[in-house]
Short mmCIF file of N, CA and C in Angstrom, two decimals:
data_model
loop_
_atom_site.label_atom_id
_atom_site.label_comp_id
_atom_site.label_asym_id
_atom_site.label_seq_id
_atom_site.Cartn_x
_atom_site.Cartn_y
_atom_site.Cartn_z
N ASP A 1 19.91 51.53 -47.51
CA ASP A 1 18.81 50.60 -47.33
C ASP A 1 19.30 49.31 -46.67
N PHE A 2 18.53 48.79 -45.79
CA PHE A 2 18.81 47.54 -45.11
C PHE A 2 18.09 46.43 -45.86
N ILE A 3 18.72 45.29 -45.95
CA ILE A 3 18.08 44.16 -46.62
C ILE A 3 17.51 43.25 -45.53
N GLY A 4 16.20 43.02 -45.57
CA GLY A 4 15.53 42.14 -44.64
C GLY A 4 15.18 40.83 -45.33
N GLN A 5 14.44 39.97 -44.65
CA GLN A 5 14.02 38.69 -45.20
C GLN A 5 12.50 38.59 -45.16
N ARG A 6 11.92 38.06 -46.23
CA ARG A 6 10.50 37.77 -46.26
C ARG A 6 10.32 36.48 -47.02
N ARG A 7 9.79 35.51 -46.33
CA ARG A 7 9.60 34.18 -46.92
C ARG A 7 10.91 33.64 -47.49
N GLY A 8 12.02 33.92 -46.76
CA GLY A 8 13.31 33.39 -47.17
C GLY A 8 13.97 34.14 -48.31
N ARG A 9 13.33 35.17 -48.82
CA ARG A 9 13.91 35.94 -49.92
C ARG A 9 14.34 37.32 -49.42
N PRO A 10 15.46 37.82 -49.97
CA PRO A 10 15.87 39.18 -49.58
C PRO A 10 14.83 40.20 -50.00
N MET A 11 14.63 41.18 -49.14
CA MET A 11 13.64 42.21 -49.42
C MET A 11 14.21 43.55 -48.97
N PRO A 12 14.23 44.54 -49.84
CA PRO A 12 14.76 45.85 -49.41
C PRO A 12 13.80 46.52 -48.43
N ILE A 13 14.37 47.15 -47.46
CA ILE A 13 13.59 47.95 -46.51
C ILE A 13 14.04 49.39 -46.70
N HIS A 14 13.11 50.26 -46.99
CA HIS A 14 13.43 51.64 -47.30
C HIS A 14 13.10 52.55 -46.13
N THR A 15 13.93 53.52 -45.94
CA THR A 15 13.69 54.55 -44.95
C THR A 15 13.18 55.78 -45.67
N ILE A 16 12.06 56.29 -45.22
CA ILE A 16 11.49 57.49 -45.81
C ILE A 16 11.82 58.65 -44.88
N PRO A 17 12.65 59.58 -45.32
CA PRO A 17 13.04 60.68 -44.43
C PRO A 17 11.87 61.62 -44.16
N VAL A 18 11.85 62.17 -42.96
CA VAL A 18 10.86 63.17 -42.58
C VAL A 18 11.49 64.52 -42.86
N SER A 19 10.78 65.39 -43.55
CA SER A 19 11.36 66.66 -43.97
C SER A 19 11.58 67.63 -42.81
N GLN A 20 10.85 67.45 -41.73
CA GLN A 20 11.05 68.28 -40.55
C GLN A 20 10.69 67.47 -39.31
N ALA A 21 11.22 67.90 -38.17
CA ALA A 21 10.94 67.19 -36.92
C ALA A 21 9.45 67.28 -36.61
N LEU A 22 8.92 66.19 -36.11
CA LEU A 22 7.51 66.17 -35.73
C LEU A 22 7.32 66.81 -34.37
N PHE A 23 6.25 67.55 -34.22
CA PHE A 23 5.87 68.16 -32.96
C PHE A 23 5.49 67.03 -31.99
N PRO A 24 5.77 67.16 -30.70
CA PRO A 24 5.36 66.11 -29.77
C PRO A 24 3.87 65.81 -29.87
N GLY A 25 3.52 64.54 -29.83
CA GLY A 25 2.12 64.11 -29.94
C GLY A 25 2.02 62.69 -30.44
N LYS A 26 0.80 62.27 -30.77
CA LYS A 26 0.55 60.91 -31.25
C LYS A 26 0.23 60.98 -32.74
N TYR A 27 0.89 60.12 -33.50
CA TYR A 27 0.70 60.07 -34.95
C TYR A 27 0.36 58.65 -35.37
N GLN A 28 -0.37 58.53 -36.47
CA GLN A 28 -0.66 57.22 -37.06
C GLN A 28 -0.07 57.19 -38.46
N TRP A 29 0.38 56.00 -38.86
CA TRP A 29 0.95 55.86 -40.19
C TRP A 29 0.69 54.44 -40.71
N ARG A 30 0.76 54.30 -42.02
CA ARG A 30 0.68 53.00 -42.67
C ARG A 30 1.32 53.11 -44.04
N LEU A 31 1.58 51.98 -44.63
CA LEU A 31 2.15 51.94 -45.97
C LEU A 31 1.12 51.44 -46.95
N ILE A 32 1.11 52.03 -48.11
CA ILE A 32 0.31 51.53 -49.23
C ILE A 32 1.31 51.26 -50.34
N VAL A 33 1.40 50.00 -50.72
CA VAL A 33 2.35 49.59 -51.76
C VAL A 33 1.57 49.26 -53.02
N ASN A 34 1.86 49.99 -54.08
CA ASN A 34 1.23 49.73 -55.36
C ASN A 34 2.18 48.92 -56.24
N THR A 35 1.68 47.82 -56.74
CA THR A 35 2.46 46.97 -57.64
C THR A 35 1.66 46.75 -58.91
N ALA A 36 2.27 46.06 -59.87
CA ALA A 36 1.59 45.76 -61.13
C ALA A 36 0.36 44.88 -60.90
N SER A 37 0.40 44.06 -59.84
CA SER A 37 -0.71 43.15 -59.59
C SER A 37 -1.74 43.72 -58.60
N GLY A 38 -1.59 44.95 -58.16
CA GLY A 38 -2.55 45.53 -57.23
C GLY A 38 -1.85 46.33 -56.14
N SER A 39 -2.58 46.59 -55.08
CA SER A 39 -1.98 47.33 -53.97
C SER A 39 -2.16 46.57 -52.67
N LEU A 40 -1.25 46.82 -51.76
CA LEU A 40 -1.29 46.24 -50.42
C LEU A 40 -1.25 47.37 -49.41
N GLU A 41 -1.99 47.22 -48.31
CA GLU A 41 -1.96 48.22 -47.24
C GLU A 41 -1.57 47.54 -45.95
N THR A 42 -0.67 48.16 -45.23
CA THR A 42 -0.31 47.64 -43.91
C THR A 42 -1.34 48.16 -42.91
N PRO A 43 -1.45 47.51 -41.76
CA PRO A 43 -2.34 48.06 -40.71
C PRO A 43 -1.81 49.41 -40.22
N TRP A 44 -2.72 50.22 -39.70
CA TRP A 44 -2.30 51.49 -39.11
C TRP A 44 -1.45 51.21 -37.89
N ARG A 45 -0.42 52.00 -37.70
CA ARG A 45 0.46 51.91 -36.53
C ARG A 45 0.54 53.29 -35.89
N GLU A 46 0.83 53.29 -34.61
CA GLU A 46 0.95 54.56 -33.90
C GLU A 46 2.39 54.79 -33.47
N VAL A 47 2.76 56.03 -33.47
CA VAL A 47 4.05 56.43 -32.91
C VAL A 47 3.79 57.67 -32.05
N VAL A 48 4.42 57.70 -30.88
CA VAL A 48 4.28 58.85 -29.98
C VAL A 48 5.63 59.56 -29.92
N ILE A 49 5.62 60.84 -30.23
CA ILE A 49 6.81 61.68 -30.13
C ILE A 49 6.74 62.40 -28.79
N LEU A 50 7.69 62.11 -27.91
CA LEU A 50 7.71 62.71 -26.58
C LEU A 50 8.31 64.12 -26.65
N PRO A 51 7.92 64.97 -25.69
CA PRO A 51 8.56 66.29 -25.64
C PRO A 51 10.03 66.14 -25.26
N SER A 52 10.82 67.10 -25.63
CA SER A 52 12.23 67.11 -25.22
C SER A 52 12.30 67.35 -23.72
N PRO A 53 13.38 66.91 -23.08
CA PRO A 53 13.51 67.21 -21.65
C PRO A 53 13.86 68.68 -21.46
N PRO A 54 13.34 69.31 -20.41
CA PRO A 54 13.71 70.70 -20.12
C PRO A 54 15.20 70.78 -19.78
N LEU A 55 15.81 71.87 -20.11
CA LEU A 55 17.20 72.14 -19.76
C LEU A 55 17.20 73.09 -18.56
N LEU A 56 17.70 72.61 -17.43
CA LEU A 56 17.72 73.44 -16.22
C LEU A 56 18.75 74.55 -16.40
N THR A 57 18.36 75.77 -16.05
CA THR A 57 19.27 76.90 -16.26
C THR A 57 19.81 77.51 -14.97
N SER A 58 19.02 77.54 -13.90
CA SER A 58 19.55 78.04 -12.64
C SER A 58 18.66 77.57 -11.49
N PRO A 59 19.23 77.45 -10.32
CA PRO A 59 20.62 77.72 -9.96
C PRO A 59 21.54 76.60 -10.47
N PRO A 60 22.85 76.88 -10.50
CA PRO A 60 23.79 75.86 -10.96
C PRO A 60 23.77 74.63 -10.06
N ASN A 61 24.15 73.50 -10.64
CA ASN A 61 24.22 72.25 -9.88
C ASN A 61 25.20 72.42 -8.72
N GLY A 62 24.82 71.91 -7.55
CA GLY A 62 25.69 71.98 -6.37
C GLY A 62 25.65 73.30 -5.64
N SER A 63 24.69 74.16 -5.96
CA SER A 63 24.58 75.47 -5.30
C SER A 63 24.27 75.33 -3.82
N THR A 64 24.57 76.40 -3.08
CA THR A 64 24.24 76.48 -1.66
C THR A 64 23.26 77.64 -1.46
N TYR A 65 22.25 77.38 -0.63
CA TYR A 65 21.22 78.38 -0.35
C TYR A 65 21.08 78.46 1.17
N ASN A 66 20.99 79.67 1.70
CA ASN A 66 20.89 79.86 3.14
C ASN A 66 19.43 80.09 3.53
N LEU A 67 18.94 79.35 4.52
CA LEU A 67 17.56 79.50 4.97
C LEU A 67 17.26 80.89 5.54
N LEU A 68 18.29 81.66 5.86
CA LEU A 68 18.08 83.02 6.36
C LEU A 68 17.58 83.95 5.27
N ASN A 69 17.79 83.58 4.00
CA ASN A 69 17.31 84.44 2.90
C ASN A 69 15.81 84.64 3.02
N ALA A 70 15.38 85.89 2.88
CA ALA A 70 13.95 86.19 3.00
C ALA A 70 13.20 85.78 1.74
N ASP A 71 13.90 85.79 0.61
CA ASP A 71 13.24 85.48 -0.65
C ASP A 71 13.33 84.00 -0.98
N PRO A 72 12.29 83.45 -1.60
CA PRO A 72 12.39 82.07 -2.07
C PRO A 72 13.45 81.96 -3.17
N LEU A 73 13.93 80.77 -3.41
CA LEU A 73 14.91 80.53 -4.47
C LEU A 73 14.16 80.27 -5.77
N GLU A 74 14.59 80.93 -6.85
CA GLU A 74 13.95 80.75 -8.14
C GLU A 74 14.65 79.63 -8.92
N LEU A 75 13.88 78.61 -9.30
CA LEU A 75 14.35 77.54 -10.17
C LEU A 75 13.93 77.89 -11.59
N THR A 76 14.83 77.81 -12.56
CA THR A 76 14.48 78.15 -13.94
C THR A 76 14.96 77.08 -14.91
N TRP A 77 14.27 77.00 -16.05
CA TRP A 77 14.58 76.02 -17.09
C TRP A 77 14.17 76.59 -18.44
N SER A 78 14.61 75.93 -19.50
CA SER A 78 14.28 76.39 -20.86
C SER A 78 12.90 75.88 -21.25
N PRO A 79 12.18 76.63 -22.10
CA PRO A 79 10.86 76.17 -22.55
C PRO A 79 11.00 74.95 -23.48
N VAL A 80 9.96 74.13 -23.51
CA VAL A 80 9.95 72.91 -24.33
C VAL A 80 8.77 72.97 -25.29
N ALA A 81 9.06 72.80 -26.59
CA ALA A 81 8.00 72.78 -27.60
C ALA A 81 7.05 71.62 -27.33
N GLY A 82 5.75 71.89 -27.38
CA GLY A 82 4.74 70.85 -27.19
C GLY A 82 4.34 70.62 -25.75
N ALA A 83 5.01 71.27 -24.80
CA ALA A 83 4.64 71.09 -23.39
C ALA A 83 3.38 71.90 -23.09
N VAL A 84 2.43 71.29 -22.38
CA VAL A 84 1.24 72.02 -21.93
C VAL A 84 1.34 72.34 -20.44
N SER A 85 2.29 71.67 -19.77
CA SER A 85 2.56 71.98 -18.37
C SER A 85 3.94 71.45 -18.01
N TYR A 86 4.40 71.88 -16.85
CA TYR A 86 5.66 71.40 -16.29
C TYR A 86 5.39 70.85 -14.90
N LEU A 87 6.11 69.82 -14.52
CA LEU A 87 6.02 69.27 -13.17
C LEU A 87 7.36 69.53 -12.49
N ILE A 88 7.33 70.29 -11.40
CA ILE A 88 8.54 70.63 -10.66
C ILE A 88 8.58 69.75 -9.42
N GLU A 89 9.69 69.05 -9.23
CA GLU A 89 9.84 68.18 -8.05
C GLU A 89 11.13 68.53 -7.31
N VAL A 90 11.00 68.63 -5.99
CA VAL A 90 12.14 68.87 -5.10
C VAL A 90 12.04 67.82 -4.00
N ASP A 91 13.14 67.10 -3.76
CA ASP A 91 13.12 66.03 -2.76
C ASP A 91 14.47 65.95 -2.07
N ASN A 92 14.47 65.45 -0.85
CA ASN A 92 15.74 65.22 -0.15
C ASN A 92 16.24 63.79 -0.40
N ASN A 93 15.59 63.10 -1.32
CA ASN A 93 15.97 61.74 -1.72
C ASN A 93 16.17 61.74 -3.23
N SER A 94 17.29 61.23 -3.70
CA SER A 94 17.60 61.28 -5.14
C SER A 94 16.66 60.44 -5.99
N SER A 95 15.89 59.54 -5.37
CA SER A 95 14.94 58.71 -6.13
C SER A 95 13.59 59.42 -6.32
N PHE A 96 13.40 60.55 -5.67
CA PHE A 96 12.14 61.30 -5.73
C PHE A 96 10.94 60.44 -5.31
N SER A 97 11.19 59.54 -4.34
CA SER A 97 10.13 58.62 -3.91
C SER A 97 9.03 59.32 -3.12
N SER A 98 9.36 60.40 -2.43
CA SER A 98 8.33 61.17 -1.70
C SER A 98 8.74 62.64 -1.72
N PRO A 99 8.50 63.32 -2.86
CA PRO A 99 8.96 64.70 -3.00
C PRO A 99 8.44 65.63 -1.91
N GLU A 100 9.33 66.48 -1.43
CA GLU A 100 8.94 67.51 -0.46
C GLU A 100 8.06 68.54 -1.16
N ILE A 101 8.36 68.77 -2.44
CA ILE A 101 7.58 69.70 -3.26
C ILE A 101 7.31 69.02 -4.59
N SER A 102 6.06 68.98 -5.00
CA SER A 102 5.66 68.47 -6.31
C SER A 102 4.57 69.40 -6.82
N GLN A 103 4.91 70.21 -7.79
CA GLN A 103 4.00 71.26 -8.23
C GLN A 103 3.85 71.24 -9.74
N SER A 104 2.61 71.24 -10.21
CA SER A 104 2.34 71.33 -11.64
C SER A 104 2.16 72.80 -12.00
N LEU A 105 2.80 73.20 -13.10
CA LEU A 105 2.72 74.57 -13.59
C LEU A 105 2.12 74.52 -14.98
N GLU A 106 0.84 74.90 -15.07
CA GLU A 106 0.12 74.85 -16.35
C GLU A 106 0.54 76.01 -17.24
N ILE A 107 0.64 75.75 -18.53
CA ILE A 107 0.92 76.81 -19.50
C ILE A 107 -0.42 77.32 -20.00
N GLU A 108 -0.67 78.58 -19.77
CA GLU A 108 -1.95 79.17 -20.15
C GLU A 108 -1.87 79.71 -21.57
N PRO A 109 -2.59 79.10 -22.52
CA PRO A 109 -2.55 79.66 -23.88
C PRO A 109 -3.23 81.02 -23.88
N PRO A 110 -2.91 81.89 -24.73
CA PRO A 110 -1.94 81.77 -25.83
C PRO A 110 -0.61 82.42 -25.48
N LEU A 111 0.06 81.98 -24.44
CA LEU A 111 1.34 82.58 -24.07
C LEU A 111 2.37 82.31 -25.16
N SER A 112 3.00 83.37 -25.64
CA SER A 112 4.05 83.17 -26.63
C SER A 112 5.34 82.73 -25.95
N VAL A 113 5.54 83.16 -24.71
CA VAL A 113 6.69 82.73 -23.92
C VAL A 113 6.14 82.12 -22.63
N PRO A 114 6.15 80.79 -22.53
CA PRO A 114 5.56 80.15 -21.35
C PRO A 114 6.40 80.39 -20.09
N GLU A 115 5.73 80.30 -18.97
CA GLU A 115 6.38 80.43 -17.67
C GLU A 115 7.37 79.27 -17.50
N THR A 116 8.62 79.60 -17.22
CA THR A 116 9.63 78.56 -17.04
C THR A 116 10.45 78.83 -15.79
N SER A 117 9.76 79.19 -14.73
CA SER A 117 10.43 79.38 -13.44
C SER A 117 9.45 79.06 -12.32
N PHE A 118 10.02 78.74 -11.18
CA PHE A 118 9.21 78.40 -10.01
C PHE A 118 9.98 78.83 -8.78
N ASN A 119 9.31 79.55 -7.87
CA ASN A 119 9.94 79.97 -6.61
C ASN A 119 9.69 78.92 -5.54
N VAL A 120 10.78 78.47 -4.92
CA VAL A 120 10.67 77.42 -3.92
C VAL A 120 11.16 77.92 -2.57
N THR A 121 10.40 77.55 -1.53
CA THR A 121 10.81 77.78 -0.15
C THR A 121 11.07 76.40 0.45
N PHE A 122 12.28 76.19 0.90
CA PHE A 122 12.65 74.86 1.40
C PHE A 122 12.10 74.64 2.80
N PRO A 123 11.58 73.44 3.07
CA PRO A 123 10.96 73.17 4.36
C PRO A 123 11.96 72.99 5.51
N PHE A 124 13.20 72.64 5.20
CA PHE A 124 14.22 72.43 6.22
C PHE A 124 15.60 72.41 5.55
N ALA A 125 16.65 72.41 6.36
CA ALA A 125 18.02 72.39 5.84
C ALA A 125 18.38 70.98 5.39
N GLY A 126 19.36 70.89 4.50
CA GLY A 126 19.85 69.60 4.01
C GLY A 126 20.14 69.65 2.53
N LYS A 127 20.43 68.48 1.97
CA LYS A 127 20.71 68.38 0.54
C LYS A 127 19.41 68.04 -0.18
N PHE A 128 19.11 68.81 -1.22
CA PHE A 128 17.89 68.59 -1.99
C PHE A 128 18.25 68.33 -3.46
N TYR A 129 17.39 67.56 -4.09
CA TYR A 129 17.49 67.26 -5.52
C TYR A 129 16.28 67.89 -6.20
N TRP A 130 16.49 68.43 -7.39
CA TRP A 130 15.35 69.01 -8.10
C TRP A 130 15.43 68.66 -9.58
N ARG A 131 14.24 68.57 -10.17
CA ARG A 131 14.11 68.27 -11.59
C ARG A 131 12.79 68.85 -12.09
N VAL A 132 12.68 68.94 -13.41
CA VAL A 132 11.46 69.45 -14.04
C VAL A 132 11.09 68.50 -15.16
N ALA A 133 9.80 68.19 -15.27
CA ALA A 133 9.31 67.36 -16.37
C ALA A 133 8.45 68.21 -17.30
N ALA A 134 8.65 68.02 -18.60
CA ALA A 134 7.75 68.61 -19.60
C ALA A 134 6.62 67.60 -19.79
N VAL A 135 5.38 68.08 -19.79
CA VAL A 135 4.20 67.22 -19.94
C VAL A 135 3.47 67.65 -21.21
N ASP A 136 3.20 66.69 -22.11
CA ASP A 136 2.48 67.04 -23.34
C ASP A 136 0.98 66.84 -23.16
N TYR A 137 0.19 67.12 -24.19
CA TYR A 137 -1.27 67.06 -24.09
C TYR A 137 -1.79 65.64 -23.86
N LEU A 138 -0.95 64.62 -24.10
CA LEU A 138 -1.36 63.24 -23.84
C LEU A 138 -1.00 62.79 -22.42
N GLY A 139 -0.30 63.65 -21.69
CA GLY A 139 0.13 63.30 -20.34
C GLY A 139 1.50 62.64 -20.30
N ASN A 140 2.17 62.52 -21.44
CA ASN A 140 3.53 61.96 -21.46
C ASN A 140 4.48 62.95 -20.81
N THR A 141 5.41 62.44 -20.03
CA THR A 141 6.37 63.29 -19.34
C THR A 141 7.79 62.92 -19.75
N THR A 142 8.62 63.94 -19.85
CA THR A 142 10.05 63.76 -20.09
C THR A 142 10.78 64.62 -19.07
N TYR A 143 11.61 63.96 -18.24
CA TYR A 143 12.29 64.65 -17.14
C TYR A 143 13.62 65.24 -17.57
N SER A 144 13.95 66.35 -16.92
CA SER A 144 15.26 66.98 -17.08
C SER A 144 16.31 66.14 -16.33
N ALA A 145 17.55 66.56 -16.46
CA ALA A 145 18.60 66.04 -15.59
C ALA A 145 18.28 66.50 -14.16
N VAL A 146 18.90 65.87 -13.20
CA VAL A 146 18.69 66.23 -11.79
C VAL A 146 19.82 67.13 -11.33
N ARG A 147 19.48 68.15 -10.57
CA ARG A 147 20.48 69.02 -9.94
C ARG A 147 20.32 68.96 -8.42
N THR A 148 21.38 69.36 -7.73
CA THR A 148 21.35 69.38 -6.27
C THR A 148 21.51 70.80 -5.75
N ILE A 149 20.93 71.02 -4.58
CA ILE A 149 21.07 72.28 -3.85
C ILE A 149 21.28 71.91 -2.38
N THR A 150 22.27 72.52 -1.75
CA THR A 150 22.47 72.32 -0.32
C THR A 150 21.89 73.53 0.40
N VAL A 151 20.95 73.26 1.29
CA VAL A 151 20.27 74.33 2.05
C VAL A 151 20.89 74.35 3.45
N LYS A 152 21.45 75.49 3.81
CA LYS A 152 22.13 75.64 5.11
C LYS A 152 21.19 76.26 6.13
N ALA A 153 21.25 75.74 7.35
CA ALA A 153 20.47 76.29 8.46
C ALA A 153 21.14 77.58 8.95
N PRO A 154 20.36 78.47 9.57
CA PRO A 154 20.94 79.72 10.09
C PRO A 154 21.93 79.45 11.21
#
């Protein structure tokens, strides 16, 4: 327990453990303190639990892809609990200021295993950066790490 101050007097601050991780979403909470002289209620407060970032699985970081390939390149990532969609971004700029590809992939309920791959056809040769964001029902996004792919011209 941490000791805080209230009106110049020490006051214990208690941490109440959560028995299990909360699912991504918006929650409200407040405290009700019962004492011998009555009860006090704090105002309601909100906390938003963001989805975990997707873990990119393939292709490996720094991969090379040849434009001569007839098939698009498959980007894959791990599923994220609480995600209702994924946003896939591919850009030739590491800041993703103007993505060459920006595609939303909706998760159609009641899929037990959501779609976690996207086939990409690169518009031209060069170095590309890609990432995936998990999007929850509130529209909150959590981005994966960024990976690079070098696309070679024929």
